[in-house]
Short mmCIF file of C-alpha atoms and ligand atoms in Angstrom, two decimals:
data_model
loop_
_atom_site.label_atom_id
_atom_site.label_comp_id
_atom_site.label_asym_id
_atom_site.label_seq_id
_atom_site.Cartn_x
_atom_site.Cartn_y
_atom_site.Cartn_z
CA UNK B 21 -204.78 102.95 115.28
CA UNK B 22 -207.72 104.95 114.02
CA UNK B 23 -209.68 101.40 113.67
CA UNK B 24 -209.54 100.78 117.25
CA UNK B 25 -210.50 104.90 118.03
CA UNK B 26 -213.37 104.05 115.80
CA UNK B 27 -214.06 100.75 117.48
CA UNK B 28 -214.31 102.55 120.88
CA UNK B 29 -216.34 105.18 119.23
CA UNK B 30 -218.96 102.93 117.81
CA UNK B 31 -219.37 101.07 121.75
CA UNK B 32 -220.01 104.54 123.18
CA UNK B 33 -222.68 105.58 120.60
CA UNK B 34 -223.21 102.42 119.00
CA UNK B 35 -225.50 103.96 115.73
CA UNK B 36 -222.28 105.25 114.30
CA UNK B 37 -223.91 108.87 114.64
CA UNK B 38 -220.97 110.15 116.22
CA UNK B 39 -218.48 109.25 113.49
CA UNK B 40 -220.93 110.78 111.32
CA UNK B 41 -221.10 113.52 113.25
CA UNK B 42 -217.76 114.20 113.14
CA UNK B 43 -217.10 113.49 109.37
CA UNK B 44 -219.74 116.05 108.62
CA UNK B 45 -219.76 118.76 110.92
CA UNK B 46 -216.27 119.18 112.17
CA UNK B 47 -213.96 118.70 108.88
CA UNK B 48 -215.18 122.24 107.54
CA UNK B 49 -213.90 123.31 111.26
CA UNK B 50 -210.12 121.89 111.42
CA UNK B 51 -209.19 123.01 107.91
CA UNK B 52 -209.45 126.84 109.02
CA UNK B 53 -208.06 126.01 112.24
CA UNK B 54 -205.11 124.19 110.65
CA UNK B 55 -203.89 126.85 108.51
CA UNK B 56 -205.20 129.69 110.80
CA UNK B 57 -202.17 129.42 112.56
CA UNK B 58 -200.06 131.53 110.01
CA UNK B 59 -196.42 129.62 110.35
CA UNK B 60 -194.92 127.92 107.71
CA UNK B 61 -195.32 124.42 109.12
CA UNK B 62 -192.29 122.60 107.13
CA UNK B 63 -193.00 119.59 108.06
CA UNK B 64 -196.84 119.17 109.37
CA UNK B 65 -198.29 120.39 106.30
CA UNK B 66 -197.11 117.45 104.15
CA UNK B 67 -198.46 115.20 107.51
CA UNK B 68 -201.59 116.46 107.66
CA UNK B 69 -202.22 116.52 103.85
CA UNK B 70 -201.12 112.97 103.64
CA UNK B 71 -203.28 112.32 106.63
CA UNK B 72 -206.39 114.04 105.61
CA UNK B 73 -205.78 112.62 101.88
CA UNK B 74 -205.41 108.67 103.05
CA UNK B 75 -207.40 108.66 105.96
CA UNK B 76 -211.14 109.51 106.13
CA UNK B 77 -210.94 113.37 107.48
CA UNK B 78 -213.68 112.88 110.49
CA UNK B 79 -211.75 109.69 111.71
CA UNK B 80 -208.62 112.10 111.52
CA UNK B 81 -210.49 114.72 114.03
CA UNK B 82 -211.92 112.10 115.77
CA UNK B 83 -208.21 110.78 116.73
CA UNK B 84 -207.68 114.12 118.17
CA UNK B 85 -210.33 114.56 120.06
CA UNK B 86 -209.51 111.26 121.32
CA UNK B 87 -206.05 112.66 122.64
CA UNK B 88 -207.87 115.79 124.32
CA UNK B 89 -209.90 113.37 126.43
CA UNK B 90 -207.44 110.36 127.18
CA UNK B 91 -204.26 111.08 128.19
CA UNK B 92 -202.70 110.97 131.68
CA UNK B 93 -199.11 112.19 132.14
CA UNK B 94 -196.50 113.06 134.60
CA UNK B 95 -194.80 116.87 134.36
CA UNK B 96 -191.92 118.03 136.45
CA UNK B 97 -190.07 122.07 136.17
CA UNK B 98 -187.11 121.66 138.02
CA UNK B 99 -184.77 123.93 138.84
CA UNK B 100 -180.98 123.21 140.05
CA UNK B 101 -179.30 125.12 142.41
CA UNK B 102 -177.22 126.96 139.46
CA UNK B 103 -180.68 128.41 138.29
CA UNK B 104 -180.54 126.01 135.93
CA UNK B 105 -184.35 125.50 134.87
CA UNK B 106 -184.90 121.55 133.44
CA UNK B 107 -188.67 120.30 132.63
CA UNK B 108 -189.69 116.49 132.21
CA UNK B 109 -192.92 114.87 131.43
CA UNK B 110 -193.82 111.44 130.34
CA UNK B 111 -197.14 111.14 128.09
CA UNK B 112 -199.18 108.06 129.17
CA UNK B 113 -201.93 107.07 126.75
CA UNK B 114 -204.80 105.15 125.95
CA UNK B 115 -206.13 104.03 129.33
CA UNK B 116 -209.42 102.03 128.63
CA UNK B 117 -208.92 101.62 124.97
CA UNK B 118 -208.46 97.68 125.30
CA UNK B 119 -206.20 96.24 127.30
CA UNK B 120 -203.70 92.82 125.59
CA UNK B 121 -204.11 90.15 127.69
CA UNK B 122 -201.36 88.15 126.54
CA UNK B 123 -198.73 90.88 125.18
CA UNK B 124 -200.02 92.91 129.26
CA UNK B 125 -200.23 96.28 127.56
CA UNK B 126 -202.66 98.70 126.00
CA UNK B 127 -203.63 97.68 122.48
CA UNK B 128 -203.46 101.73 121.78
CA UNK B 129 -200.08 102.71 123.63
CA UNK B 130 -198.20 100.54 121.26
CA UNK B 131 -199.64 101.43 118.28
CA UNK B 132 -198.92 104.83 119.16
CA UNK B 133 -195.33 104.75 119.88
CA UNK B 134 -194.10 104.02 116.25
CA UNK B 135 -196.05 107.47 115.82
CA UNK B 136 -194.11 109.44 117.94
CA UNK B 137 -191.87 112.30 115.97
CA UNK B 138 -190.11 115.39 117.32
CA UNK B 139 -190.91 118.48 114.72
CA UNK B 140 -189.26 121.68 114.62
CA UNK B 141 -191.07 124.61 113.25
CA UNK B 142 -189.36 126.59 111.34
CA UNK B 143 -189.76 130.20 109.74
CA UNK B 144 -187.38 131.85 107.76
CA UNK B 145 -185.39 128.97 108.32
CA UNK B 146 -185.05 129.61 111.80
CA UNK B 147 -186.57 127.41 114.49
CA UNK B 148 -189.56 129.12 116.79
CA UNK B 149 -190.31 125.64 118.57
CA UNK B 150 -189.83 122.47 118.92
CA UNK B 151 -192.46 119.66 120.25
CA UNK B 152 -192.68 115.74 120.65
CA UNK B 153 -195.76 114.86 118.90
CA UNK B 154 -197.58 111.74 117.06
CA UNK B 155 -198.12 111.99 113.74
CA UNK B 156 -201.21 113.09 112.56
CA UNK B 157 -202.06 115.19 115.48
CA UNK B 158 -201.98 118.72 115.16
CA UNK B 159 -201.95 119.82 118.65
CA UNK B 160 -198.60 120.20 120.89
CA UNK B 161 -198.45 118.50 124.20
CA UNK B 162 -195.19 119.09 124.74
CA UNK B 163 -193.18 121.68 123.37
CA UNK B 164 -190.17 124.32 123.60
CA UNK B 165 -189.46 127.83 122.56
CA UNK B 166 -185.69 127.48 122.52
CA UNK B 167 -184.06 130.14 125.36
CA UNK B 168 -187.77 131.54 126.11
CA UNK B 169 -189.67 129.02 127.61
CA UNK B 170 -190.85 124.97 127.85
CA UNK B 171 -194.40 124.09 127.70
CA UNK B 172 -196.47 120.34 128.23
CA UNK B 173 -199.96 120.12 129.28
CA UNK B 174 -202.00 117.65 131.29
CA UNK B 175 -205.25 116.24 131.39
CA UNK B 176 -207.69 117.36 134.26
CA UNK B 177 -210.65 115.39 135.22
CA UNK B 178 -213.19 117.50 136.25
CA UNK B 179 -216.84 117.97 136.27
CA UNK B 180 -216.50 121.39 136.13
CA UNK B 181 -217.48 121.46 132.66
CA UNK B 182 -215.62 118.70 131.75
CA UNK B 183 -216.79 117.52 128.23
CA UNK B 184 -219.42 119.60 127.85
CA UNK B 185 -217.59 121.93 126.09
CA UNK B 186 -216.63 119.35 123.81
CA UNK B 187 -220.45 118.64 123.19
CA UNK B 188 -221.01 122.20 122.96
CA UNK B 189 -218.20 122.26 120.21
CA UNK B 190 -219.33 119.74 117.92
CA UNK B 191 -222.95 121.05 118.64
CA UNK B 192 -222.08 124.14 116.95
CA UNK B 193 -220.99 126.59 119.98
CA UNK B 194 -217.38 127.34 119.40
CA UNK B 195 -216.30 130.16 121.42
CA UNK B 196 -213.92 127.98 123.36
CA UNK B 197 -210.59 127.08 122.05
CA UNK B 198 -208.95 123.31 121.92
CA UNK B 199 -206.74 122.81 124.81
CA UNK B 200 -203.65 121.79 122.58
CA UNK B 201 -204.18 124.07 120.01
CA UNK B 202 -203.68 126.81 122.35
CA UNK B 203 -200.51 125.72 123.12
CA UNK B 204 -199.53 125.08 120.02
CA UNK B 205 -200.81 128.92 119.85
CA UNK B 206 -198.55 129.80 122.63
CA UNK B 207 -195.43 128.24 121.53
CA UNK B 208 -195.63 130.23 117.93
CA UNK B 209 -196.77 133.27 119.41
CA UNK B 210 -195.76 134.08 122.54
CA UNK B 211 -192.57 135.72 123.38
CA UNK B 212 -191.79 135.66 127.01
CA UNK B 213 -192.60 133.67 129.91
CA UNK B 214 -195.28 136.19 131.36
CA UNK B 215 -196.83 135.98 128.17
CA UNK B 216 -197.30 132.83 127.19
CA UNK B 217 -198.40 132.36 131.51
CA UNK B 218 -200.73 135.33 131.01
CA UNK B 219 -202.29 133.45 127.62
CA UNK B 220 -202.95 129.73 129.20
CA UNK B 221 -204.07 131.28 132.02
CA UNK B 222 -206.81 133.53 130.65
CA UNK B 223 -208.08 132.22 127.08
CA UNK B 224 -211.64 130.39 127.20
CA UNK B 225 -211.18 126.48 126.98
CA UNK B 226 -213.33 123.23 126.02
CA UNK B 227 -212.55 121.28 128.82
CA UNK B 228 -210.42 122.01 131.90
CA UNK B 229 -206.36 121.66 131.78
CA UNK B 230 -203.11 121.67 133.39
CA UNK B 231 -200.68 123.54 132.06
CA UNK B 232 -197.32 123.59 133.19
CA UNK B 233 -194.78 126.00 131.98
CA UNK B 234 -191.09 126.69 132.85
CA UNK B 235 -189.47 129.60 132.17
CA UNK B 236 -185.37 130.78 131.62
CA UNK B 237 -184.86 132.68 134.57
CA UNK B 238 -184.97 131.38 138.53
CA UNK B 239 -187.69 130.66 139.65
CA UNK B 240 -189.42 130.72 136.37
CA UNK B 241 -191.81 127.95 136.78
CA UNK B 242 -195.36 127.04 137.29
CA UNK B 243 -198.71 125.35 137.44
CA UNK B 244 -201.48 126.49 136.29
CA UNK B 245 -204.68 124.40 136.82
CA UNK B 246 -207.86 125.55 134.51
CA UNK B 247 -211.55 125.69 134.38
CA UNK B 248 -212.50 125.80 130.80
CA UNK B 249 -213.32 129.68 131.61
CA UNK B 250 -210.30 130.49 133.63
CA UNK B 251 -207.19 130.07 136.24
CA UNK B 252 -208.46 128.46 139.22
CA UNK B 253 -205.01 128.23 140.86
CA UNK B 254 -201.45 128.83 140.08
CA UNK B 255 -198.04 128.02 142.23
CA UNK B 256 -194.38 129.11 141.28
CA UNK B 257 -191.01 127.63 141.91
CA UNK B 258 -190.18 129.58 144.96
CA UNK B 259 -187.62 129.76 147.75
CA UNK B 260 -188.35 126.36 149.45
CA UNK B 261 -190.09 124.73 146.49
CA UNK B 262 -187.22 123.94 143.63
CA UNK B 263 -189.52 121.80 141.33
CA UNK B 264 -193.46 121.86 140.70
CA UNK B 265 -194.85 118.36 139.77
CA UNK B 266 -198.00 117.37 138.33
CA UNK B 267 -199.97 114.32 137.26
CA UNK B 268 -203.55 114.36 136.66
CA UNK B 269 -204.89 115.77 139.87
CA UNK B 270 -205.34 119.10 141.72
CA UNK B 271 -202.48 119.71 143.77
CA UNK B 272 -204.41 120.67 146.68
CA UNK B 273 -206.38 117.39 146.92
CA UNK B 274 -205.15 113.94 147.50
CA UNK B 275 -204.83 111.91 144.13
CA UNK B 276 -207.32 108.84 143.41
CA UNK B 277 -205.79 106.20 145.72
CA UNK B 278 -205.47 103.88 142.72
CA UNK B 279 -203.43 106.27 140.27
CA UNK B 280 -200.89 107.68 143.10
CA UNK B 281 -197.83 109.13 140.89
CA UNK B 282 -197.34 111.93 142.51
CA UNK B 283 -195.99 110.58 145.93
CA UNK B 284 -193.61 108.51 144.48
CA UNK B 285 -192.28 111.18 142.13
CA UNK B 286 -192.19 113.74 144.73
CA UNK B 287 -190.37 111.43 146.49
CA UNK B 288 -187.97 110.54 143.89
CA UNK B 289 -187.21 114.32 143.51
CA UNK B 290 -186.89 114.67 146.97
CA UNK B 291 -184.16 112.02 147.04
CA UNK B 292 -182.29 113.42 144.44
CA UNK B 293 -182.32 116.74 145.59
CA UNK B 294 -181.83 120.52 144.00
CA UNK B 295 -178.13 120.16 143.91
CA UNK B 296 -178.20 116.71 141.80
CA UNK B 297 -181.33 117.77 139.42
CA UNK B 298 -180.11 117.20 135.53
CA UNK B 299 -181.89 115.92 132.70
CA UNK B 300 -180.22 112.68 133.41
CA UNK B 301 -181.82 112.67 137.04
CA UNK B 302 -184.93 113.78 135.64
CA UNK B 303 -184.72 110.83 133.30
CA UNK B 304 -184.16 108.49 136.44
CA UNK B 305 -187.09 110.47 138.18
CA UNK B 306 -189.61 109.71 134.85
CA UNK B 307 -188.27 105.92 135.04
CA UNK B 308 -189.53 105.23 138.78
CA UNK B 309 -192.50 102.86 138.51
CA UNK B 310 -195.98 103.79 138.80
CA UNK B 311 -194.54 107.32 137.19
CA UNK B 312 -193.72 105.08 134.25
CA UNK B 313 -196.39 102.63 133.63
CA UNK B 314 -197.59 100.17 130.59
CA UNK B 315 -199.58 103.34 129.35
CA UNK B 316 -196.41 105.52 128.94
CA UNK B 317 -195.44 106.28 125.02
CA UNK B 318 -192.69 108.59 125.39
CA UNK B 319 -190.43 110.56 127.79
CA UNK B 320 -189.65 114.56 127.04
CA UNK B 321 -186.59 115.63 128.62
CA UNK B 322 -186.42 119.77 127.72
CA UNK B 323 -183.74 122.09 128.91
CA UNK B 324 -184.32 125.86 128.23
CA UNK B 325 -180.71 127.82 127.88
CA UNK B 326 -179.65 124.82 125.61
CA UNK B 327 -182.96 124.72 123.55
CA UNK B 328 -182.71 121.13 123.76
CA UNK B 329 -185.04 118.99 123.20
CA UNK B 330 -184.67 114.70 123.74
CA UNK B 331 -187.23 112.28 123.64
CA UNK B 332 -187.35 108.61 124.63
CA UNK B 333 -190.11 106.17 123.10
CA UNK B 334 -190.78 104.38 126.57
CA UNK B 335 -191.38 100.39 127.26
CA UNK B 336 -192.21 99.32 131.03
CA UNK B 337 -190.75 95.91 131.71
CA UNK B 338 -192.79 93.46 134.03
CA UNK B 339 -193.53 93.83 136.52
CA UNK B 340 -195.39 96.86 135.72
CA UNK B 341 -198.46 98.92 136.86
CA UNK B 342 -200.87 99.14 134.43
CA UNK B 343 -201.54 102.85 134.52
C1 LIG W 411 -197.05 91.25 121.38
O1 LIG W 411 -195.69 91.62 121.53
C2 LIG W 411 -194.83 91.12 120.54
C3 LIG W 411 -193.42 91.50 120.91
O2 LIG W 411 -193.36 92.64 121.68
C4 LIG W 411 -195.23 91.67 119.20
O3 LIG W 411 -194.40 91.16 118.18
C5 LIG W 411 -196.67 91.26 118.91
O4 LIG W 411 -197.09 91.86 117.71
C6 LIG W 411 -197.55 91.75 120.04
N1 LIG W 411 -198.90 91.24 119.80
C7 LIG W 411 -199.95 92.03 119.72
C8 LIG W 411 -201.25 91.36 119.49
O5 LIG W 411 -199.85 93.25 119.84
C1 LIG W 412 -181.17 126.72 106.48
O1 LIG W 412 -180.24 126.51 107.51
C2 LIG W 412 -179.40 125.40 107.31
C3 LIG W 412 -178.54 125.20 108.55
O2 LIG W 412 -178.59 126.27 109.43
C4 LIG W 412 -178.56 125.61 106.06
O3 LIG W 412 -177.74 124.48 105.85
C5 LIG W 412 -179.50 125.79 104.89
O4 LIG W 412 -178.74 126.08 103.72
C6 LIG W 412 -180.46 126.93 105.14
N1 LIG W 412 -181.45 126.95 104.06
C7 LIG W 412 -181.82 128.08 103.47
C8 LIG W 412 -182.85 127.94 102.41
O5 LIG W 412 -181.36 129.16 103.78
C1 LIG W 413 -185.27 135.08 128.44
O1 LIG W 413 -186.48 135.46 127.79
C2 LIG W 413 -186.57 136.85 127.50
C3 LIG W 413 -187.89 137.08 126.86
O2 LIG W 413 -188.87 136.83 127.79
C4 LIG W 413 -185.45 137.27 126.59
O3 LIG W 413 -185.53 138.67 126.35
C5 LIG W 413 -184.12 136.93 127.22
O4 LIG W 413 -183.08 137.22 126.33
C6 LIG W 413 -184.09 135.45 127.58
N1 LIG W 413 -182.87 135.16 128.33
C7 LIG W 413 -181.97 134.28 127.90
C8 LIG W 413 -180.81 134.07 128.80
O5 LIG W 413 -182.09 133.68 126.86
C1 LIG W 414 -190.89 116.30 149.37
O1 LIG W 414 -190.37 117.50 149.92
C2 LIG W 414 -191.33 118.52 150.10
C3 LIG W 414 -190.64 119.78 150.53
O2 LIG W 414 -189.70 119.53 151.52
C4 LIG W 414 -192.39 118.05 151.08
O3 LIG W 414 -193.38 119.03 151.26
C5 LIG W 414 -193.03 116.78 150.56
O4 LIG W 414 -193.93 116.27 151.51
C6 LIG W 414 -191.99 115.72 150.25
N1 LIG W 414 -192.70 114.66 149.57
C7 LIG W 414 -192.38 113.37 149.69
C8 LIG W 414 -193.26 112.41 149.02
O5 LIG W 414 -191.40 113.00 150.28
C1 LIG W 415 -175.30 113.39 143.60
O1 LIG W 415 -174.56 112.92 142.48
C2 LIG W 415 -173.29 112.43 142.82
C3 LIG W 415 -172.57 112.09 141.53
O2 LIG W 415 -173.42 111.49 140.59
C4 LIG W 415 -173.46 111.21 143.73
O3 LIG W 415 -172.18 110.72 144.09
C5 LIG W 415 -174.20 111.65 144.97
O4 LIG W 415 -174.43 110.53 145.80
C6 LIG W 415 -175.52 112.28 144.59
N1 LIG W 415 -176.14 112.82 145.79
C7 LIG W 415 -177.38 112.50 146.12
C8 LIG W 415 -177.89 113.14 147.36
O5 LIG W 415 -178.07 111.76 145.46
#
């Protein structure tokens, strides 16, 4: 896994310099960061020790960085016509990183889904949240607060900054905060919906986000879509609009032609409509090809007032999009 990161690494900046670059300068960086975050992390700690002890520590950050930058997923806050409040997303990963010719999948997406793990966070033996992760990567994609709120982000391409920030980070200039380690932020620390909204909406980011965030009352759900500076645009689950759905595009704009899944899931949600929405139609939903593609590692199926949490590790038969 981190040999084919590397691999990729090395054809972008083929002197090695950014490997080195990242073994030197950022490991004194992610140790404080790590352990900043003042929870008693039951089960990441031993991870991330074994990680950082085994692995080489820069090719450790480098891996994720590398999940910051190349991930495209599908999110969905639903809400049934109980009030019920349901949120799906399926992580798709590793687009570009080498494709299998003769297996027809993505040399990265199935190395990663042995990784996947769901961790509960405890503290005094009591759980604050829950997230579907990889192991060996410290920030949350997709996580829950049991009976408070559900949390996954998505990837926004943008030139609005885009990696600059990045560049800017490992340059030295760090007054921006990693995308995923401000949720992970969120899901210790925040206590209500507003707050946790209020917090992704307004902290200074690396690189521009989606982050989409249900709640546990009606019409407790929403968008947001960032600049790395702030909230460029927001919409709620409102009378009318009983589920919010995002890929890896601005809502407002048409997706890229090639990498359509928002049609086709709006349409499967519109087919199963507000009275039918369950995790089990949400599953169905996340299961509709191009939504789920040969890049898709895992399915998150999260319902609030039960605190549940369910993840599937994904495999597209053929025929199959490859993104
Ligand atoms: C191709 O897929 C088969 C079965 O899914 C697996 O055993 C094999 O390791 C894969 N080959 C490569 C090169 O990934
Ligand atoms: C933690 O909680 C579990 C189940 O709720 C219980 O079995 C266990 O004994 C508790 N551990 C401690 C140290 O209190
Ligand atoms: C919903 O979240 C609020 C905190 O924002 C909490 O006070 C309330 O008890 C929660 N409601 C339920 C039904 O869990
Ligand atoms: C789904 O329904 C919404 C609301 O009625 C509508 O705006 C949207 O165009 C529909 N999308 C598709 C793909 O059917
Ligand atoms: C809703 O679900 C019921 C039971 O699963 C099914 O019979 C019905 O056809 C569904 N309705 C729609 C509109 O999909």
């Amino acid at each position: 896994m981190i040999q084919a990161i590397k691999d990729l690494a090395y054809a972008f900046v083929p002197s090695g310099r950014l490997i080195e670059l990242v073994d030197i300068t950022l490991v004194s960086v992610i140790f404080p960061l790590t352990f900043s975050l003042n929870l008693y992390y039951i089960f990441l700690i031993p991870m991330e020790f074994f990680f950082f002890y085994f692995c080489n520590l820069g090719e450790v950050v480098l891996f994720n960085i590398f999940y910051e930058v190349f991930t495209v997923c599908t999110s969905i806050v639903a809400e049934d016509n109980k009030g019920n409040l349901f949120h799906g997303r399926n992580l798709d990963f590793g687009l570009f990183m080498g494709w299998d010719v003769k297996n027809k999948s993505w040399i990265i997406s199935e190395k990663l889904k042995p990784l996947v793990v769901n961790l509960d966070f405890k503290r005094n033996n009591q759980t604050v949240f829950k997230s579907t992760n990889f192991a060996g990567y410290v920030g949350m994609l997709t996580g829950i607060k049991p009976h408070i709120f559900t949390l996954t982000m998505n990837e926004r391409f943008s030139l609005d900054g885009g990696y600059i920030g990045i560049l800017e980070w490992i340059l030295g200039k760090r007054d921006g905060m990693w995308m995923s380690f401000l949720t992970r932020s969120v899901l210790e620390n925040a206590h209500s919906y507003e707050e946790a909204k209020t917090r992704l909406a307004q902290t200074k980011l690396l690189a521009p986000a989606y982050f989409i965030l249900g709640g546990n009352q009606t019409g407790q759900g929403c968008i947001i879509t960032r600049s790395r500076l702030l909230s460029i645009d927001m919409i709620d689950l409102k009378l009318g609009r009983w589920y919010v759905l995002e890929t890896n595009y601005d809502h407002w704009e048409e997706p890229l032609f090639l990498d359509d899944r928002r049609t086709p899931g709006m349409k499967c949600m519109n087919q199963t409509t507000q009275k039918n929405i369950s995790l089990k139609t949400m599953y169905d939903v996340l299961s509709t090809k191009p939504v789920l593609n040969k890049l898709t590692t895992y399915t998150t199926l999260m319902q609030v007032s039960e605190g549940k949490l369910e993840s599937y590790i994904r495999d597209c038969p053929n025929p199959c999009m490859p993104w």
